[in-house]
mmCIF file of C-alpha atoms in Angstrom:
data_model
loop_
_atom_site.group_PDB
_atom_site.id
_atom_site.type_symbol
_atom_site.label_atom_id
_atom_site.label_comp_id
_atom_site.label_asym_id
_atom_site.label_seq_id
_atom_site.Cartn_x
_atom_site.Cartn_y
_atom_site.Cartn_z
ATOM 1 C CA MET A 1 33.886 -12.888 22.001
ATOM 2 C CA SER A 2 32.496 -11.839 25.368
ATOM 3 C CA ASP A 3 30.742 -9.029 23.666
ATOM 4 C CA SER A 4 29.058 -11.165 21.492
ATOM 5 C CA VAL A 5 27.981 -13.599 24.237
ATOM 6 C CA ASP A 6 26.887 -10.577 26.479
ATOM 7 C CA ASP A 7 24.905 -9.047 23.639
ATOM 8 C CA ALA A 8 23.237 -12.637 22.916
ATOM 9 C CA GLY A 9 22.339 -12.861 26.592
ATOM 10 C CA GLN A 10 20.703 -9.332 26.629
ATOM 11 C CA ARG A 11 18.459 -10.072 23.379
ATOM 12 C CA ALA A 12 17.654 -13.514 25.058
ATOM 13 C CA ARG A 13 16.297 -11.586 28.179
ATOM 14 C CA TYR A 14 14.563 -8.443 26.462
ATOM 15 C CA TRP A 15 13.031 -9.506 23.351
ATOM 16 C CA PRO A 16 9.651 -10.614 24.907
ATOM 17 C CA ILE A 17 9.186 -6.964 25.691
ATOM 18 C CA PRO A 18 8.577 -5.514 22.287
ATOM 19 C CA VAL A 19 6.591 -8.461 21.444
ATOM 20 C CA LEU A 20 4.415 -7.697 24.707
ATOM 21 C CA ARG A 21 4.246 -3.996 23.952
ATOM 22 C CA ALA A 22 2.717 -4.853 20.219
ATOM 23 C CA VAL A 23 -0.072 -6.507 21.700
ATOM 24 C CA PRO A 24 -2.143 -3.801 23.267
ATOM 25 C CA ALA A 25 -1.052 -1.450 20.417
ATOM 26 C CA ALA A 26 -2.211 -3.924 17.819
ATOM 27 C CA VAL A 27 -5.751 -4.684 19.546
ATOM 28 C CA VAL A 28 -6.466 -0.793 19.956
ATOM 29 C CA ALA A 29 -5.371 -0.092 16.471
ATOM 30 C CA LEU A 30 -7.761 -2.777 15.311
ATOM 31 C CA VAL A 31 -10.422 -1.527 17.521
ATOM 32 C CA ILE A 32 -9.919 1.779 16.034
ATOM 33 C CA THR A 33 -9.824 0.774 12.379
ATOM 34 C CA PHE A 34 -13.104 -1.280 12.764
ATOM 35 C CA SER A 35 -15.116 0.854 14.782
ATOM 36 C CA SER A 36 -17.576 3.675 13.550
ATOM 37 C CA ASN A 37 -17.140 5.611 16.812
ATOM 38 C CA HIS A 38 -14.464 8.080 16.673
ATOM 39 C CA ALA A 39 -15.584 10.399 19.431
ATOM 40 C CA ALA A 40 -13.030 11.660 21.835
ATOM 41 C CA GLY A 41 -14.349 10.094 24.841
ATOM 42 C CA TYR A 42 -14.102 6.917 23.325
ATOM 43 C CA GLY A 43 -10.402 7.556 21.944
ATOM 44 C CA LEU A 44 -9.633 8.242 25.743
ATOM 45 C CA LEU A 45 -11.156 4.787 26.787
ATOM 46 C CA LEU A 46 -9.212 3.119 24.264
ATOM 47 C CA PHE A 47 -5.938 5.221 24.793
ATOM 48 C CA GLY A 48 -6.108 4.788 28.556
ATOM 49 C CA ALA A 49 -6.446 0.968 28.219
ATOM 50 C CA PHE A 50 -3.453 0.811 25.801
ATOM 51 C CA VAL A 51 -0.938 2.927 28.074
ATOM 52 C CA VAL A 52 -2.172 1.252 31.149
ATOM 53 C CA VAL A 53 -1.066 -2.225 29.565
ATOM 54 C CA ASP A 54 2.097 -0.764 28.088
ATOM 55 C CA ALA A 55 3.022 0.772 31.556
ATOM 56 C CA VAL A 56 2.817 -2.819 33.224
ATOM 57 C CA VAL A 57 5.083 -4.168 30.304
ATOM 58 C CA LEU A 58 7.555 -1.411 30.885
ATOM 59 C CA GLY A 59 7.621 -1.755 34.636
ATOM 60 C CA TRP A 60 8.218 -5.706 34.508
ATOM 61 C CA ALA A 61 11.016 -4.905 31.910
ATOM 62 C CA ALA A 62 12.466 -2.336 34.257
ATOM 63 C CA LEU A 63 12.499 -4.605 37.214
ATOM 64 C CA ARG A 64 13.114 -8.008 35.458
ATOM 65 C CA ARG A 65 14.451 -7.900 31.908
ATOM 66 C CA MET A 66 16.536 -4.527 31.278
ATOM 67 C CA PRO A 67 20.198 -5.084 30.846
ATOM 68 C CA ALA A 68 22.354 -4.454 33.845
ATOM 69 C CA ASP A 69 22.288 -0.761 32.890
ATOM 70 C CA GLY A 70 21.128 1.602 35.975
ATOM 71 C CA ARG A 71 20.289 4.419 33.607
ATOM 72 C CA SER A 72 18.240 2.366 31.157
ATOM 73 C CA ARG A 73 16.317 0.702 34.083
ATOM 74 C CA ALA A 74 15.553 4.012 35.516
ATOM 75 C CA THR A 75 14.280 5.637 32.390
ATOM 76 C CA THR A 76 12.189 2.745 31.418
ATOM 77 C CA LEU A 77 10.559 2.755 34.888
ATOM 78 C CA VAL A 78 10.008 6.776 34.344
ATOM 79 C CA GLN A 79 8.140 5.719 31.245
ATOM 80 C CA SER A 80 6.257 3.106 33.075
ATOM 81 C CA VAL A 81 4.977 5.622 35.865
ATOM 82 C CA VAL A 82 4.195 8.236 33.113
ATOM 83 C CA SER A 83 2.181 5.799 31.093
ATOM 84 C CA LEU A 84 0.205 4.471 34.212
ATOM 85 C CA VAL A 85 -0.602 8.278 35.130
ATOM 86 C CA SER A 86 -1.409 8.927 31.776
ATOM 87 C CA GLY A 87 -3.606 5.932 31.421
ATOM 88 C CA VAL A 88 -5.647 6.669 34.711
ATOM 89 C CA ALA A 89 -6.014 10.429 33.488
ATOM 90 C CA ALA A 90 -7.395 9.080 30.314
ATOM 91 C CA LEU A 91 -9.989 6.778 31.800
ATOM 92 C CA ALA A 92 -11.005 9.284 34.406
ATOM 93 C CA THR A 93 -11.481 12.494 31.970
ATOM 94 C CA ASN A 94 -13.251 10.417 29.191
ATOM 95 C CA GLY A 95 -16.328 12.347 29.670
ATOM 96 C CA VAL A 96 -14.545 15.705 29.101
ATOM 97 C CA GLY A 97 -14.242 15.270 25.426
ATOM 98 C CA LEU A 98 -11.613 16.649 22.649
ATOM 99 C CA PRO A 99 -9.860 19.062 25.243
ATOM 100 C CA ALA A 100 -8.919 16.092 27.442
ATOM 101 C CA PHE A 101 -8.146 13.820 24.799
ATOM 102 C CA ILE A 102 -5.582 16.410 23.241
ATOM 103 C CA THR A 103 -3.794 17.231 26.705
ATOM 104 C CA VAL A 104 -3.505 13.776 27.824
ATOM 105 C CA VAL A 105 -2.131 12.071 24.742
ATOM 106 C CA VAL A 106 0.129 14.959 23.823
ATOM 107 C CA GLY A 107 1.315 14.947 27.400
ATOM 108 C CA TRP A 108 2.187 11.358 27.375
ATOM 109 C CA ALA A 109 3.541 11.245 23.894
ATOM 110 C CA VAL A 110 5.844 14.347 24.665
ATOM 111 C CA LEU A 111 7.118 12.653 28.072
ATOM 112 C CA THR A 112 7.432 9.219 27.055
ATOM 113 C CA GLY A 113 8.700 9.832 23.510
ATOM 114 C CA ALA A 114 11.433 12.267 24.977
ATOM 115 C CA VAL A 115 12.589 9.897 27.505
ATOM 116 C CA GLU A 116 12.751 6.884 25.199
ATOM 117 C CA LEU A 117 14.266 8.861 22.455
ATOM 118 C CA ALA A 118 17.113 9.932 24.749
ATOM 119 C CA GLN A 119 17.569 6.571 26.275
ATOM 120 C CA GLY A 120 18.168 5.452 22.608
ATOM 121 C CA ILE A 121 20.491 8.209 21.880
ATOM 122 C CA ARG A 122 22.552 7.639 24.941
ATOM 123 C CA ALA A 123 22.719 3.936 24.536
ATOM 124 C CA ARG A 124 23.874 3.961 20.951
ATOM 125 C CA GLY A 125 26.959 1.978 20.306
ATOM 126 C CA ARG A 126 26.465 0.210 23.899
ATOM 127 C CA SER A 127 23.292 -1.633 23.490
ATOM 128 C CA PRO A 128 21.621 -3.706 20.983
ATOM 129 C CA PHE A 129 18.251 -1.868 21.697
ATOM 130 C CA ALA A 130 19.338 1.556 21.061
ATOM 131 C CA ARG A 131 17.947 1.796 17.541
ATOM 132 C CA ASP A 132 14.544 0.348 19.006
ATOM 133 C CA TRP A 133 14.200 3.041 21.644
ATOM 134 C CA THR A 134 15.208 5.732 19.515
ATOM 135 C CA THR A 135 12.773 4.810 16.598
ATOM 136 C CA ILE A 136 9.730 4.303 19.027
ATOM 137 C CA GLY A 137 11.020 7.555 20.983
ATOM 138 C CA GLY A 138 10.985 9.641 18.025
ATOM 139 C CA LEU A 139 7.629 7.970 16.524
ATOM 140 C CA THR A 140 6.209 9.018 19.733
ATOM 141 C CA LEU A 141 7.150 12.325 19.469
ATOM 142 C CA LEU A 142 5.710 12.719 15.944
ATOM 143 C CA LEU A 143 2.108 11.625 17.309
ATOM 144 C CA ALA A 144 2.520 14.851 19.525
ATOM 145 C CA VAL A 145 3.179 16.938 16.867
ATOM 146 C CA ALA A 146 0.562 15.557 14.760
ATOM 147 C CA PHE A 147 -2.100 16.109 17.409
ATOM 148 C CA LEU A 148 -0.809 19.772 17.970
ATOM 149 C CA LEU A 149 -0.903 20.543 14.456
ATOM 150 C CA THR A 150 -4.732 19.397 14.004
ATOM 151 C CA PRO A 151 -7.029 22.379 14.642
ATOM 152 C CA PRO A 152 -9.330 21.539 17.513
ATOM 153 C CA ASP A 153 -12.291 23.294 15.523
ATOM 154 C CA TYR A 154 -11.566 21.342 12.415
ATOM 155 C CA SER A 155 -14.901 20.246 10.659
ATOM 156 C CA GLN A 156 -15.760 19.342 7.310
ATOM 157 C CA GLN A 157 -19.097 17.864 6.011
ATOM 158 C CA LEU A 158 -18.760 14.968 3.835
ATOM 159 C CA GLY A 159 -20.732 14.106 0.929
ATOM 160 C CA GLY A 160 -20.549 14.666 -2.775
ATOM 161 C CA VAL A 161 -18.221 12.537 -4.673
ATOM 162 C CA GLU A 162 -17.521 10.638 -1.619
ATOM 163 C CA GLN A 163 -21.194 9.399 -1.309
ATOM 164 C CA VAL A 164 -20.666 9.520 2.826
ATOM 165 C CA THR A 165 -22.762 11.237 4.985
ATOM 166 C CA GLY A 166 -21.481 12.765 8.253
ATOM 167 C CA THR A 167 -18.780 15.106 9.634
ATOM 168 C CA LEU A 168 -15.132 14.547 9.640
ATOM 169 C CA ASP A 169 -13.922 16.699 12.734
ATOM 170 C CA ALA A 170 -10.974 16.884 14.599
ATOM 171 C CA ALA A 171 -11.961 13.948 16.956
ATOM 172 C CA VAL A 172 -12.189 11.793 14.025
ATOM 173 C CA VAL A 173 -8.909 12.708 12.731
ATOM 174 C CA LEU A 174 -7.269 12.526 15.869
ATOM 175 C CA VAL A 175 -8.534 9.175 16.992
ATOM 176 C CA GLY A 176 -7.460 7.909 13.386
ATOM 177 C CA LEU A 177 -4.012 9.389 14.007
ATOM 178 C CA LEU A 178 -3.927 7.426 17.215
ATOM 179 C CA GLY A 179 -5.018 4.167 15.527
ATOM 180 C CA ALA A 180 -2.246 4.742 12.598
ATOM 181 C CA TYR A 181 0.458 5.357 15.296
ATOM 182 C CA LEU A 182 -0.312 2.220 17.240
ATOM 183 C CA ALA A 183 -0.586 0.275 14.027
ATOM 184 C CA ILE A 184 2.868 1.537 13.044
ATOM 185 C CA ALA A 185 4.389 0.856 16.607
ATOM 186 C CA ALA A 186 2.787 -2.781 16.816
ATOM 187 C CA VAL A 187 4.777 -3.675 13.595
ATOM 188 C CA PHE A 188 7.741 -2.201 14.667
ATOM 189 C CA HIS A 189 7.612 -3.894 18.112
ATOM 190 C CA VAL A 190 7.108 -7.185 16.555
ATOM 191 C CA ILE A 191 9.911 -7.003 13.847
ATOM 192 C CA ALA A 192 12.228 -5.755 16.804
ATOM 193 C CA GLY A 193 11.282 -8.475 19.202
ATOM 194 C CA LEU A 194 11.525 -11.180 16.936
ATOM 195 C CA SER A 195 14.731 -10.001 15.461
ATOM 196 C CA HIS A 196 16.394 -9.810 19.029
ATOM 197 C CA LYS A 197 14.912 -13.374 19.312
ATOM 198 C CA TRP A 198 16.575 -14.719 16.353
ATOM 199 C CA GLY A 199 19.764 -12.965 17.401
ATOM 200 C CA THR A 200 20.039 -14.862 20.760
ATOM 201 C CA THR A 201 22.479 -17.528 19.796
ATOM 202 C CA ALA A 202 25.886 -16.441 20.434
ATOM 203 C CA PRO A 203 28.628 -17.687 17.870
ATOM 204 C CA ALA A 204 30.386 -20.882 18.737
ATOM 205 C CA ALA A 205 33.805 -20.273 20.197
ATOM 206 C CA ALA A 206 36.829 -20.973 17.936
ATOM 207 C CA PRO A 207 38.757 -23.992 18.838
ATOM 208 C CA ASP A 208 42.193 -23.375 20.609
ATOM 209 C CA GLY A 209 44.866 -22.302 17.969
ATOM 210 C CA ALA A 210 42.243 -21.608 15.482
ATOM 211 C CA PRO A 211 42.375 -18.312 13.646
ATOM 212 C CA HIS A 212 39.514 -15.775 14.841
ATOM 213 C CA ALA A 213 37.762 -13.624 12.159
#
């Protein structure tokens, strides 16, 4: 019974964090989806804005909302610091173009993805948030892989049956990949947060003498 009560207490404290993390991810994903500007510099600005807000949420989580687990708090704080540094770097280098976009996003994705994945694996069987951390960590590492597999010099002229003029280049593809990642992460965060909210009610204690399940 004490484990159930403790689990419910952890969920009650933590559930706003994934919901808050979903907000900047969803906003930036929508901006990318409905914007015709998929230049690398624009992608850096949007990415920078996203990770700075995410860093603030993670910092608040580490200091105020994390379970009483020193290692989880420490790794979340590391994510926050890496995200903040990445956000500042993205905003400062938005004029550099595609090389900066790839470098900053891949660096952030590898570092934060690995930290969050390791945090989830380590907490498996001990924390109700282990699956959340493992999933988002793995998804973030996949973003890094996708960026690294996209040739920086990729360029294809549009036209023909598509009846669309213009050029599909690496910047367009990578900004689109970033938007897809953020959309998936936003949906997952919302589902995870609401699932934890609905799981905050601990089961009622059985009357004295009554059989326990």
